[in-house]
Each structure stands twice: as C-alpha cells, then as structure tokens.
Amino acid sequence: MPLVGALKTDLEGLEVEYKAVQQEHGHIAVPSFYLFRPRYCKPELKIAIIIPFRDREEHLQYLLGRLHPFLKRQHASFQIFVIEQSGNGTFNKGRLMNTGYYFALNESRKHNNSFDCYVFHDVDMMPENDKNMYACIPGSNLVDHLACSVNKFNYHALCCGMTVGGVLMFTPDQFDKTNGFSNRYWGWGGEDDDMNVRIRVNGLSIRRNSDHNICRYTMIEHKRDSLNPYVEETVNDRVKTASDKAGVDGLTNLNTTILSVQWTSLFVRVLVDVGTPHWSVANVLVQPDT
Ligand code: UD2
Ligand code: MN
C-alpha cells in the first residue's frame, strides 16, 4: 500500500478508521511479545510507540485507527504500548513514559527483537500526513520532534527552543543519554520543557521536518488537567533545576510498579502504579528524592 500524504482528520473519519482496524485485527489471538510487521519484507527498524494514558478511551480508539494503517503504509515493524496510570491520583506523564520505555526495552530484548526507535506519543495527537516517517536514525544525535505543526497552535511551525511536546522520537542511546523524562512533574506541564533542556545539555539536538505540511497533527479537543505545582516556578528556575537534576532524576531513580500487562490484538496495555507526590503541610509539592 503506497503512502497517501495528507490525510483527512475529522472525528467521523477517525471513527470509521478505528472500526476498520478492529475488523482487520480483532480476531488475532495475541501471545505475549508480538510485533506488527509487513508480510512481504523485513524492515530494518523496529518501532515502539509509547502512549501515556488514563481515561482517554475515545482518543485511544481514534489514535489506534489512525496509527495502524499509517505505520503499515510506512512498512514499519512496530508495537503500540499504552502505559496506563492506575488509581485517580495526580497524573505523572514522565513516570509513565519512563516505565513504558523500560517495559518495551526489556520485553523486546528478551525476544531478541530490540526496538530501534521509541516514539513518545500523546494519545490525542492524530498525524495528518503519512509521509511523516516514524523512523529514527540509529547513531544520530538528532532527536525527532515529529509534531512540529499542530492545530492547537494554529499550525504555526514550531522552531528553535520551543516545546518538544506531543510526539517525540528517540533512539535508545539518545533516551539513555537524557536519563529519560523527569519523574518529578505531577499534574499538567513541565516534563516536556524539562526534556528540552536534557536534550540540549546532553549534546543532542532537535530535528523537525522543514515541510510543515508533513509534520501536521490534529490534537483532539479536551479539558486540561490541573496545573503542575512546579509550573509556578519560572521557566529559568525550571531550566536550571532541569539541568541540575537530569543526572539523578529519571530512568536511574524510577520507582513505579507494573500492576498488569495485557497483550491485545491492537496494542499492549500496561497498568502502572506511579506512586504519589509528597505534599508538605503548606500544600507545596516537596519532591520526594526517590
Ligand atoms: C501539552 C503537550 C503534551 C504535554 C502537556 C504537558 C503538545 C501538543 N502537547 O499537552 O505533550 O507536554 O502539554 O504535560 O504540546 N494524559 C492522559 N490522561 C490524562 C492526562 C494526560 O491520558 O488525564 C496523557 C495523554 O496521552 C495526553 C498527554 O498525557 O495526550 C498530555 O496531556 P494533555 O493532552 O492533557 O495536555 P496538553 O494537550 O496540554
Ligand atoms: Mn492534549
């Protein structure tokens, strides 16, 4: 199936795509480790899609309906890991993504199918052009910010130093170099700015597609989570603490528990206990050093 280029991205169409993908894959009884791959060729790269998740079922269906045909047309060999936070405590995206990375890394190693690229993908971000390749360059120091033109920002092209939010792709070496996402941002905001600093202080840089018609995404409308208490910190303080903390806060001190794993015909669902923030009496988040 050839690449199509620009894709219509309306909710009705996304719903139809999801139903078609369910139809096609619904019958596959999935053992444990499993990769979606083209029948007629063996792609060089193996891609892990890591989605931080809680209570966004509708967005997840839209994204599954979009990504499966999208990656199939790119002749990708891939798996989709939905890393779901258990309970209804304050959301911690960084911890979920770090946990998802470790899970996919260890599972793929165990089955001699190590992933070459890790795409950290918001559940509500629908890629609008299948020429936006979900394929990293092993050995490169360029981290791919795939979502560089988003409807939420009126499709303004993001450039130097701006957010790296939405959809970010690393090789394992690059991700290890940054020590992963910070574990200390509870609630909305911060972890992506922090990662922007980690990328730069570790000798890496951001690559964005220069053709903004290709890196277009529709972010599905939703209400926003409550602010991260750290957001009051000025950006400079955050940038400062980010580079100070990068070495000790992230993959190396991740402290989460995987409660269950379910391999389904469309994705892997990993339920995770991310722990809880320590709140001081003044209700200011006193970040646990753990
Ligand atoms: C922006 C960024 C996002 C992240 C966030 C700050 C873009 C396009 N997106 O997203 O990457 O940096 O700011 O944290 O710049 N989620 C759930 N359930 C929840 C809350 C969050 O599943 O209850 C997941 C989900 O994958 C979601 C992602 O976390 O897409 C980011 O949360 P958001 O979409 O609520 O935040 P938003 O749109 O401001
Ligand atoms: Mn969003």
Coordinates of C-alpha atoms in Angstrom, one line a residue, residues 67 96 135 159 166 174 189 194 245 264:
L67 CA -1.7 4.7 13.5
L96 CA 4.5 6.6 32.7
A135 CA 11.7 6.1 11.7
C159 CA 11.1 26.2 15.9
G166 CA 3.1 16.0 21.6
Q174 CA 19.7 9.1 22.9
G189 CA 3.1 20.7 32.5
D194 CA 12.5 19.8 31.1
K245 CA 18.5 17.2 38.3
T264 CA -4.4 -7.3 22.9

